[in-house]
């Protein structure tokens, strides 16, 4: 619970600040320019998610055993290996960004200058990788340091937004502010990680790096599956914003993003719970205590259920006034989207312990298959509902996909924890 508390503080601070700087961007840019900003942001985030290997999970999955056994050199090689994976993902992502911007730019009505800005932003987002550093901090139980590093992003974004608006709001100015925030956050993560575990030159010898997959049985399989699961879980939601922008208009994408962000401010809490739950479940797994794992799962599920209920209550009580304060009267029409997407975020919070439980009990293929089913449903529903119902249809598709994921993952996780193989 101490780890969860640290992450909770960081996520609450981030959620509050994110609403403030998003409100500043919304009011200063106007619907069309804000929509273009949202589309560039969504493109970069989608590409970064696709190429992420979720190396923090690899470090917790395999590093926990090395740490407990006192095998510092093996742990160091694993950290170096994960860092190289992050770098490789950034290089692959850069190639994808070139193709993606060239393909999506005309659909979004981007000029050549806007496409160049989008491409540069994607590159900065990709080189700001910090997953391995996050894994080092969580592996060594430095959740307070990890929370502090995560808080850098919203703080720098808010400062940047204030400076840009003071000098005359523009899309390029806000993109620069967001890019600087990502770079500073990455630097903060790595600086804290190096304080916890100073790097050694021996970790980086290529002969040692080649032994890592042998020392960590199933590493490539685990990396591929966690990458695919994260991609399907997060890109689907980014895809909704991009599809609204391509099918309706950039202004509509901006309105959808505002509604999504209100729900996401609450969903950040569920993301925090997921990461903390995964860390604690891997500790229980490393200790070979099935009873402790089941107890932890029940406690995490109860906490997630309470969180979901609180999220829905906050949405009903504060959703409309928060929207008015955030975006002003011009976006009042998106309140139904706030209710729908906020409820979807609450369902995601309710299921937050399910996927970590499947991963911790070795059901990684099952977790991937279930995530694939819910994501495929989301894509199909988006295409069908968006054409017939517009942005409301996209929000309903997201809600139904979240409900489906909760039912599928919840049933599987309960069986995995209480009926071990």
Tab-separated table of C-alpha atoms in Angstrom:
chain	number	residue	atom	x	y	z
A	1	UNK	CA	0.000	0.000	0.000
A	2	UNK	CA	2.973	2.324	0.553
A	3	UNK	CA	3.983	1.936	-3.106
A	4	UNK	CA	0.419	2.566	-4.197
A	5	UNK	CA	0.308	5.677	-2.039
A	6	UNK	CA	3.397	7.172	-3.664
A	7	UNK	CA	2.039	6.524	-7.142
A	8	UNK	CA	-1.367	7.847	-6.135
A	9	UNK	CA	0.118	11.181	-5.067
A	10	UNK	CA	2.011	11.504	-8.345
A	11	UNK	CA	-0.995	10.614	-10.459
A	12	UNK	CA	-3.332	12.991	-8.610
A	13	UNK	CA	-0.889	15.875	-9.070
A	14	UNK	CA	-0.485	14.945	-12.738
A	15	UNK	CA	-4.230	14.657	-13.310
A	16	UNK	CA	-4.958	18.079	-11.799
A	17	UNK	CA	-2.155	19.814	-13.678
A	18	UNK	CA	-3.104	18.072	-16.938
A	19	UNK	CA	-6.598	19.533	-16.753
A	20	UNK	CA	-5.172	22.997	-16.117
A	21	UNK	CA	-2.734	23.025	-19.039
A	22	UNK	CA	-5.258	21.361	-21.343
A	23	UNK	CA	-7.764	24.067	-20.460
A	24	UNK	CA	-5.192	26.745	-21.231
A	25	UNK	CA	-4.434	25.146	-24.599
A	26	UNK	CA	-8.122	24.746	-25.441
A	27	UNK	CA	-9.086	28.321	-24.673
A	28	UNK	CA	-6.022	29.924	-26.275
A	29	UNK	CA	-5.895	27.990	-29.564
A	30	UNK	CA	-9.548	27.726	-30.541
A	31	UNK	CA	-11.352	24.601	-31.842
A	32	UNK	CA	-9.585	24.117	-35.190
A	33	UNK	CA	-6.018	24.822	-34.068
A	34	UNK	CA	-6.536	22.797	-30.887
A	35	UNK	CA	-7.841	19.937	-33.017
A	36	UNK	CA	-4.670	20.010	-35.126
A	37	UNK	CA	-2.565	20.014	-31.960
A	38	UNK	CA	-4.496	17.005	-30.660
A	39	UNK	CA	-4.017	15.075	-33.895
A	40	UNK	CA	-0.247	15.636	-33.900
A	41	UNK	CA	-0.088	14.632	-30.240
A	42	UNK	CA	-2.191	11.535	-30.853
A	43	UNK	CA	-0.090	10.453	-33.830
A	44	UNK	CA	3.137	10.701	-31.851
A	45	UNK	CA	1.732	8.904	-28.813
A	46	UNK	CA	0.273	6.092	-30.929
A	47	UNK	CA	3.598	5.455	-32.683
A	48	UNK	CA	5.537	5.589	-29.402
A	49	UNK	CA	3.154	3.027	-27.892
A	50	UNK	CA	3.418	0.663	-30.853
A	51	UNK	CA	7.220	0.432	-30.658
A	52	UNK	CA	7.442	0.294	-26.852
A	53	UNK	CA	8.701	-3.047	-25.526
A	54	UNK	CA	7.399	-2.295	-22.012
A	55	UNK	CA	10.884	-3.056	-20.719
A	56	UNK	CA	9.912	-2.040	-17.174
A	57	UNK	CA	7.800	-5.202	-17.104
A	58	UNK	CA	10.726	-7.275	-18.386
A	59	UNK	CA	12.919	-5.928	-15.590
A	60	UNK	CA	10.352	-6.803	-12.951
A	61	UNK	CA	9.636	-10.210	-14.487
A	62	UNK	CA	13.261	-11.369	-14.740
A	63	UNK	CA	15.193	-8.873	-12.612
A	64	UNK	CA	13.366	-9.739	-9.402
A	65	UNK	CA	15.000	-13.179	-9.324
A	66	UNK	CA	18.460	-11.763	-10.033
A	67	UNK	CA	18.016	-9.143	-7.313
A	68	UNK	CA	16.936	-11.653	-4.685
A	69	UNK	CA	19.766	-14.023	-5.621
A	70	UNK	CA	22.361	-11.238	-5.429
A	71	UNK	CA	23.322	-11.694	-9.097
A	72	UNK	CA	24.222	-8.054	-9.708
A	73	UNK	CA	26.115	-8.633	-12.962
A	74	UNK	CA	23.244	-10.588	-14.503
A	75	UNK	CA	20.856	-7.843	-13.407
A	76	UNK	CA	23.125	-5.199	-14.914
A	77	UNK	CA	23.266	-7.019	-18.250
A	78	UNK	CA	19.475	-7.246	-18.241
A	79	UNK	CA	19.172	-3.493	-17.611
A	80	UNK	CA	21.588	-2.769	-20.473
A	81	UNK	CA	19.691	-5.177	-22.731
A	82	UNK	CA	16.356	-3.485	-21.927
A	83	UNK	CA	17.853	-0.056	-22.592
A	84	UNK	CA	19.043	-1.234	-26.019
A	85	UNK	CA	15.534	-2.562	-26.700
A	86	UNK	CA	14.133	0.888	-25.894
A	87	UNK	CA	16.644	2.485	-28.266
A	88	UNK	CA	15.807	-0.018	-31.014
A	89	UNK	CA	12.134	0.769	-30.550
A	90	UNK	CA	12.871	4.477	-30.968
A	91	UNK	CA	14.704	3.826	-34.256
A	92	UNK	CA	11.877	1.653	-35.585
A	93	UNK	CA	9.386	4.274	-34.453
A	94	UNK	CA	11.231	7.001	-36.343
A	95	UNK	CA	10.804	5.043	-39.569
A	96	UNK	CA	7.126	4.512	-38.781
A	97	UNK	CA	6.712	8.212	-38.043
A	98	UNK	CA	8.017	9.182	-41.483
A	99	UNK	CA	5.537	6.847	-43.152
A	100	UNK	CA	2.696	7.668	-40.773
A	101	UNK	CA	2.947	11.446	-41.124
A	102	UNK	CA	3.150	11.161	-44.928
A	103	UNK	CA	0.045	8.955	-44.931
A	104	UNK	CA	-2.061	10.790	-42.346
A	105	UNK	CA	-1.040	14.363	-43.129
A	106	UNK	CA	-3.270	14.768	-46.210
A	107	UNK	CA	-6.179	13.121	-44.379
A	108	UNK	CA	-5.905	15.649	-41.565
A	109	UNK	CA	-5.397	18.605	-43.881
A	110	UNK	CA	-1.835	19.239	-42.712
A	111	UNK	CA	0.375	21.589	-44.718
A	112	UNK	CA	3.967	20.581	-45.456
A	113	UNK	CA	5.073	22.776	-42.562
A	114	UNK	CA	2.654	21.092	-40.177
A	115	UNK	CA	3.823	17.671	-41.326
A	116	UNK	CA	7.410	18.649	-40.570
A	117	UNK	CA	6.395	19.845	-37.100
A	118	UNK	CA	4.528	16.593	-36.477
A	119	UNK	CA	7.519	14.532	-37.594
A	120	UNK	CA	9.965	16.394	-35.347
A	121	UNK	CA	7.578	16.045	-32.419
A	122	UNK	CA	7.342	12.283	-33.029
A	123	UNK	CA	11.146	12.009	-33.075
A	124	UNK	CA	11.466	13.822	-29.743
A	125	UNK	CA	8.759	11.656	-28.205
A	126	UNK	CA	10.576	8.521	-29.338
A	127	UNK	CA	14.030	9.482	-28.034
A	128	UNK	CA	12.515	10.357	-24.633
A	129	UNK	CA	12.294	6.674	-23.696
A	130	UNK	CA	12.426	5.864	-19.984
A	131	UNK	CA	10.748	2.479	-19.570
A	132	UNK	CA	13.943	0.696	-18.468
A	133	UNK	CA	14.720	3.484	-15.992
A	134	UNK	CA	11.218	3.150	-14.559
A	135	UNK	CA	11.805	-0.584	-14.197
A	136	UNK	CA	15.039	0.002	-12.254
A	137	UNK	CA	13.270	2.310	-9.801
A	138	UNK	CA	10.338	-0.053	-9.245
A	139	UNK	CA	12.573	-3.109	-9.024
A	140	UNK	CA	14.412	-1.460	-6.132
A	141	UNK	CA	11.170	-0.305	-4.508
A	142	UNK	CA	11.851	3.383	-5.241
A	143	UNK	CA	8.239	4.234	-5.973
A	144	UNK	CA	8.573	7.656	-4.404
A	145	UNK	CA	11.385	8.544	-6.819
A	146	UNK	CA	9.380	7.143	-9.754
A	147	UNK	CA	6.368	9.240	-8.755
A	148	UNK	CA	8.560	12.335	-8.493
A	149	UNK	CA	9.980	11.731	-11.962
A	150	UNK	CA	6.524	11.214	-13.464
A	151	UNK	CA	5.357	14.515	-11.970
A	152	UNK	CA	7.988	16.349	-14.026
A	153	UNK	CA	5.883	15.950	-17.193
A	154	UNK	CA	2.768	17.870	-16.094
A	155	UNK	CA	4.805	20.501	-14.250
A	156	UNK	CA	6.975	21.303	-17.282
A	157	UNK	CA	3.954	21.193	-19.589
A	158	UNK	CA	2.101	23.684	-17.408
A	159	UNK	CA	5.083	26.028	-17.243
A	160	UNK	CA	5.580	25.684	-20.990
A	161	UNK	CA	1.904	26.330	-21.741
A	162	UNK	CA	1.947	29.497	-19.612
A	163	UNK	CA	5.075	30.767	-21.384
A	164	UNK	CA	3.704	29.986	-24.855
A	165	UNK	CA	0.353	31.632	-24.162
A	166	UNK	CA	2.130	34.665	-22.726
A	167	UNK	CA	4.088	35.050	-25.965
A	168	UNK	CA	1.103	34.329	-28.218
A	169	UNK	CA	-0.472	30.880	-28.347
A	170	UNK	CA	0.400	28.669	-31.312
A	171	UNK	CA	0.384	24.983	-32.191
A	172	UNK	CA	4.152	24.913	-32.708
A	173	UNK	CA	4.736	26.634	-29.359
A	174	UNK	CA	2.685	24.061	-27.456
A	175	UNK	CA	4.358	21.208	-29.342
A	176	UNK	CA	7.744	22.546	-28.236
A	177	UNK	CA	6.512	22.768	-24.633
A	178	UNK	CA	5.235	19.178	-24.749
A	179	UNK	CA	8.456	17.944	-26.358
A	180	UNK	CA	10.647	19.646	-23.759
A	181	UNK	CA	8.513	18.104	-21.007
A	182	UNK	CA	9.114	14.608	-22.415
A	183	UNK	CA	12.876	15.155	-22.643
A	184	UNK	CA	13.143	16.563	-19.117
A	185	UNK	CA	11.051	13.696	-17.738
A	186	UNK	CA	13.292	11.127	-19.417
A	187	UNK	CA	16.398	12.826	-18.004
A	188	UNK	CA	14.836	12.831	-14.519
A	189	UNK	CA	14.038	9.101	-14.713
A	190	UNK	CA	17.526	8.123	-15.824
A	191	UNK	CA	19.232	10.401	-13.294
A	192	UNK	CA	17.254	8.814	-10.446
A	193	UNK	CA	17.796	5.299	-11.808
A	194	UNK	CA	21.563	5.836	-11.996
A	195	UNK	CA	21.560	7.028	-8.377
A	196	UNK	CA	19.844	3.795	-7.331
A	197	UNK	CA	22.065	1.544	-9.439
A	198	UNK	CA	25.108	3.228	-11.007
A	199	UNK	CA	25.866	1.719	-14.435
A	200	UNK	CA	29.013	-0.290	-15.060
A	201	UNK	CA	30.954	-0.557	-18.302
A	202	UNK	CA	30.960	-4.355	-18.122
A	203	UNK	CA	27.190	-4.487	-18.568
A	204	UNK	CA	27.504	-3.251	-22.141
A	205	UNK	CA	29.934	-5.805	-23.569
A	206	UNK	CA	28.261	-7.432	-26.513
A	207	UNK	CA	29.277	-10.939	-25.424
A	208	UNK	CA	27.435	-10.442	-22.154
A	209	UNK	CA	24.397	-8.925	-23.820
A	210	UNK	CA	24.079	-11.981	-26.063
A	211	UNK	CA	23.748	-14.171	-22.962
A	212	UNK	CA	20.737	-12.262	-21.615
A	213	UNK	CA	18.085	-14.193	-23.613
A	214	UNK	CA	19.708	-17.424	-22.408
A	215	UNK	CA	19.733	-16.280	-18.789
A	216	UNK	CA	16.103	-15.126	-19.051
A	217	UNK	CA	14.160	-18.013	-20.506
A	218	UNK	CA	11.264	-16.889	-22.696
A	219	UNK	CA	12.403	-13.255	-22.728
A	220	UNK	CA	11.679	-12.606	-26.428
A	221	UNK	CA	8.281	-14.240	-26.160
A	222	UNK	CA	7.419	-12.233	-23.061
A	223	UNK	CA	8.649	-8.976	-24.636
A	224	UNK	CA	6.631	-9.548	-27.811
A	225	UNK	CA	3.462	-10.373	-25.930
A	226	UNK	CA	3.677	-7.473	-23.473
A	227	UNK	CA	4.405	-5.114	-26.380
A	228	UNK	CA	1.418	-6.411	-28.317
A	229	UNK	CA	-0.829	-6.198	-25.263
A	230	UNK	CA	0.212	-2.640	-24.457
A	231	UNK	CA	-0.165	-1.654	-28.093
A	232	UNK	CA	-3.685	-3.010	-28.338
A	233	UNK	CA	-4.676	-1.573	-24.972
A	234	UNK	CA	-3.499	1.994	-25.604
A	235	UNK	CA	-3.332	2.508	-29.354
A	236	UNK	CA	-7.009	1.628	-29.691
A	237	UNK	CA	-7.923	4.701	-27.670
A	238	UNK	CA	-5.504	6.932	-29.590
A	239	UNK	CA	-6.908	5.465	-32.787
A	240	UNK	CA	-10.371	6.710	-31.831
A	241	UNK	CA	-9.148	10.325	-31.700
A	242	UNK	CA	-7.323	9.986	-35.021
A	243	UNK	CA	-10.319	8.334	-36.673
A	244	UNK	CA	-12.610	11.133	-35.505
A	245	UNK	CA	-10.175	13.666	-36.945
A	246	UNK	CA	-9.957	11.871	-40.291
A	247	UNK	CA	-13.673	11.095	-40.575
A	248	UNK	CA	-15.252	14.235	-39.125
A	249	UNK	CA	-12.875	17.182	-38.636
A	250	UNK	CA	-9.883	18.320	-36.564
A	251	UNK	CA	-12.252	20.429	-34.439
A	252	UNK	CA	-14.336	17.323	-33.682
A	253	UNK	CA	-11.148	15.468	-32.716
A	254	UNK	CA	-10.339	18.339	-30.334
A	255	UNK	CA	-13.733	18.053	-28.654
A	256	UNK	CA	-13.380	14.285	-28.413
A	257	UNK	CA	-9.919	14.692	-26.881
A	258	UNK	CA	-11.226	17.080	-24.220
A	259	UNK	CA	-13.901	14.580	-23.201
A	260	UNK	CA	-11.350	11.783	-23.299
A	261	UNK	CA	-8.889	13.774	-21.191
A	262	UNK	CA	-11.460	14.374	-18.456
A	263	UNK	CA	-11.966	10.631	-18.228
A	264	UNK	CA	-8.243	10.040	-18.604
A	265	UNK	CA	-7.487	12.269	-15.626
A	266	UNK	CA	-9.384	9.697	-13.587
A	267	UNK	CA	-8.011	6.769	-15.610
A	268	UNK	CA	-4.480	7.826	-14.635
A	269	UNK	CA	-5.357	6.529	-11.188
A	270	UNK	CA	-6.199	3.118	-12.669
A	271	UNK	CA	-2.894	3.109	-14.574
A	272	UNK	CA	-1.111	3.787	-11.298
A	273	UNK	CA	-2.940	0.910	-9.616
A	274	UNK	CA	-2.056	-1.415	-12.498
A	275	UNK	CA	1.665	-0.683	-12.285
A	276	UNK	CA	1.767	-1.000	-8.514
A	277	UNK	CA	-0.292	-4.215	-8.636
A	278	UNK	CA	1.995	-5.753	-11.263
A	279	UNK	CA	5.074	-4.932	-9.181
A	280	UNK	CA	3.634	-6.461	-6.003
A	281	UNK	CA	2.323	-9.550	-7.835
A	282	UNK	CA	5.760	-10.189	-9.323
A	283	UNK	CA	7.234	-9.986	-5.806
A	284	UNK	CA	4.663	-12.520	-4.578
A	285	UNK	CA	5.400	-14.737	-7.577
A	286	UNK	CA	9.158	-14.576	-6.969
A	287	UNK	CA	8.512	-15.693	-3.399
A	288	UNK	CA	6.470	-18.683	-4.658
A	289	UNK	CA	3.522	-17.839	-2.395
A	290	UNK	CA	0.296	-18.714	-4.201
A	291	UNK	CA	-1.805	-17.794	-1.183
A	292	UNK	CA	-0.164	-14.374	-0.972
A	293	UNK	CA	-0.790	-13.840	-4.679
A	294	UNK	CA	-4.489	-14.701	-4.283
A	295	UNK	CA	-4.797	-12.420	-1.268
A	296	UNK	CA	-3.108	-9.585	-3.112
A	297	UNK	CA	-5.384	-10.093	-6.117
A	298	UNK	CA	-8.512	-9.875	-3.976
A	299	UNK	CA	-7.266	-6.755	-2.197
A	300	UNK	CA	-6.292	-5.069	-5.463
A	301	UNK	CA	-9.624	-5.981	-7.066
A	302	UNK	CA	-11.554	-4.526	-4.121
A	303	UNK	CA	-9.483	-1.341	-4.257
A	304	UNK	CA	-10.084	-1.125	-8.021
A	305	UNK	CA	-13.837	-1.550	-7.531
A	306	UNK	CA	-13.909	1.232	-4.948
A	307	UNK	CA	-11.842	3.426	-7.275
A	308	UNK	CA	-14.271	2.819	-10.147
A	309	UNK	CA	-17.248	3.739	-7.963
A	310	UNK	CA	-15.528	6.942	-6.818
A	311	UNK	CA	-14.691	7.815	-10.421
A	312	UNK	CA	-18.320	7.509	-11.512
A	313	UNK	CA	-19.499	9.579	-8.536
A	314	UNK	CA	-16.946	12.309	-9.317
A	315	UNK	CA	-17.974	12.239	-12.957
A	316	UNK	CA	-21.642	12.814	-12.112
A	317	UNK	CA	-20.930	15.487	-9.516
A	318	UNK	CA	-18.128	17.442	-11.166
A	319	UNK	CA	-18.128	16.465	-14.841
A	320	UNK	CA	-20.203	19.324	-16.198
A	321	UNK	CA	-18.688	22.167	-14.124
A	322	UNK	CA	-15.175	20.852	-14.805
A	323	UNK	CA	-15.865	20.824	-18.539
A	324	UNK	CA	-17.170	24.398	-18.392
A	325	UNK	CA	-14.153	25.535	-16.397
A	326	UNK	CA	-11.747	23.653	-18.624
A	327	UNK	CA	-12.982	24.514	-22.103
A	328	UNK	CA	-15.674	27.157	-21.778
A	329	UNK	CA	-19.129	27.296	-23.335
A	330	UNK	CA	-17.961	26.437	-26.864
A	331	UNK	CA	-17.432	22.797	-25.815
A	332	UNK	CA	-20.597	22.351	-23.748
A	333	UNK	CA	-21.957	19.980	-26.393
A	334	UNK	CA	-19.279	17.381	-25.618
A	335	UNK	CA	-20.670	16.699	-22.117
A	336	UNK	CA	-22.376	13.451	-23.253
A	337	UNK	CA	-18.956	12.308	-24.470
A	338	UNK	CA	-17.529	13.110	-21.034
A	339	UNK	CA	-20.118	10.860	-19.363
A	340	UNK	CA	-19.599	7.986	-21.799
A	341	UNK	CA	-15.799	8.093	-21.909
A	342	UNK	CA	-15.590	8.701	-18.160
A	343	UNK	CA	-17.689	5.603	-17.541
A	344	UNK	CA	-15.392	3.653	-19.865
A	345	UNK	CA	-12.412	4.881	-17.820
A	346	UNK	CA	-14.167	3.716	-14.640
A	347	UNK	CA	-14.655	0.244	-16.153
A	348	UNK	CA	-10.962	0.188	-17.028
A	349	UNK	CA	-10.195	1.061	-13.410
A	350	UNK	CA	-12.434	-1.766	-12.232
A	351	UNK	CA	-10.441	-4.279	-14.276
A	352	UNK	CA	-7.020	-2.911	-13.412
A	353	UNK	CA	-5.796	-5.926	-11.424
A	354	UNK	CA	-6.889	-8.549	-13.955
A	355	UNK	CA	-4.181	-8.336	-16.613
A	356	UNK	CA	-1.312	-8.087	-14.070
A	357	UNK	CA	-2.706	-11.226	-12.425
A	358	UNK	CA	-2.649	-13.106	-15.733
A	359	UNK	CA	0.918	-11.969	-16.466
A	360	UNK	CA	2.135	-12.819	-12.959
A	361	UNK	CA	0.666	-16.347	-13.179
A	362	UNK	CA	2.232	-17.044	-16.579
A	363	UNK	CA	-0.960	-16.662	-18.653
A	364	UNK	CA	0.622	-14.160	-21.018
A	365	UNK	CA	-0.782	-15.752	-24.164
A	366	UNK	CA	-4.262	-15.812	-22.656
A	367	UNK	CA	-3.967	-12.137	-21.677
A	368	UNK	CA	-2.900	-11.286	-25.223
A	369	UNK	CA	-5.742	-13.246	-26.826
A	370	UNK	CA	-8.342	-11.594	-24.624
A	371	UNK	CA	-6.860	-8.147	-25.262
A	372	UNK	CA	-6.917	-8.886	-28.992
A	373	UNK	CA	-10.619	-9.765	-28.834
A	374	UNK	CA	-11.555	-6.535	-27.023
A	375	UNK	CA	-9.359	-4.397	-29.302
A	376	UNK	CA	-10.704	-6.004	-32.481
A	377	UNK	CA	-14.207	-5.353	-31.190
A	378	UNK	CA	-13.272	-1.712	-30.522
A	379	UNK	CA	-11.906	-1.174	-34.036
A	380	UNK	CA	-14.935	-2.766	-35.695
A	381	UNK	CA	-17.358	-0.844	-33.477
A	382	UNK	CA	-15.511	2.425	-34.138
A	383	UNK	CA	-15.785	2.027	-37.888
A	384	UNK	CA	-19.461	1.050	-37.707
A	385	UNK	CA	-20.695	3.507	-35.056
A	386	UNK	CA	-18.643	6.501	-36.159
A	387	UNK	CA	-20.181	6.355	-39.617
A	388	UNK	CA	-23.727	6.133	-38.275
A	389	UNK	CA	-23.575	8.215	-35.075
A	390	UNK	CA	-20.488	10.443	-35.311
A	391	UNK	CA	-18.410	11.173	-32.211
A	392	UNK	CA	-21.088	9.776	-29.870
A	393	UNK	CA	-20.759	6.494	-31.734
A	394	UNK	CA	-16.988	6.480	-31.197
A	395	UNK	CA	-17.492	7.048	-27.461
A	396	UNK	CA	-20.080	4.252	-27.229
A	397	UNK	CA	-17.705	1.889	-29.040
A	398	UNK	CA	-15.030	2.680	-26.450
A	399	UNK	CA	-17.473	2.073	-23.591
A	400	UNK	CA	-18.600	-1.301	-24.935
A	401	UNK	CA	-15.009	-2.409	-25.550
A	402	UNK	CA	-14.089	-1.498	-21.961
A	403	UNK	CA	-17.033	-3.525	-20.654
A	404	UNK	CA	-16.071	-6.508	-22.800
A	405	UNK	CA	-12.447	-6.342	-21.593
A	406	UNK	CA	-13.595	-6.205	-17.957
A	407	UNK	CA	-15.744	-9.326	-18.333
A	408	UNK	CA	-13.189	-11.356	-20.292
A	409	UNK	CA	-10.113	-10.444	-18.251
A	410	UNK	CA	-11.955	-10.622	-14.926
A	411	UNK	CA	-13.199	-14.160	-15.490
A	412	UNK	CA	-9.804	-15.358	-16.680
A	413	UNK	CA	-7.874	-13.652	-13.868
A	414	UNK	CA	-10.090	-15.097	-11.130
A	415	UNK	CA	-9.565	-18.592	-12.481
A	416	UNK	CA	-5.816	-18.073	-12.887
A	417	UNK	CA	-5.309	-16.915	-9.294
A	418	UNK	CA	-7.658	-19.350	-7.547
A	419	UNK	CA	-7.110	-22.372	-9.800
A	420	UNK	CA	-3.294	-22.360	-10.276
A	421	UNK	CA	-1.742	-24.706	-12.792
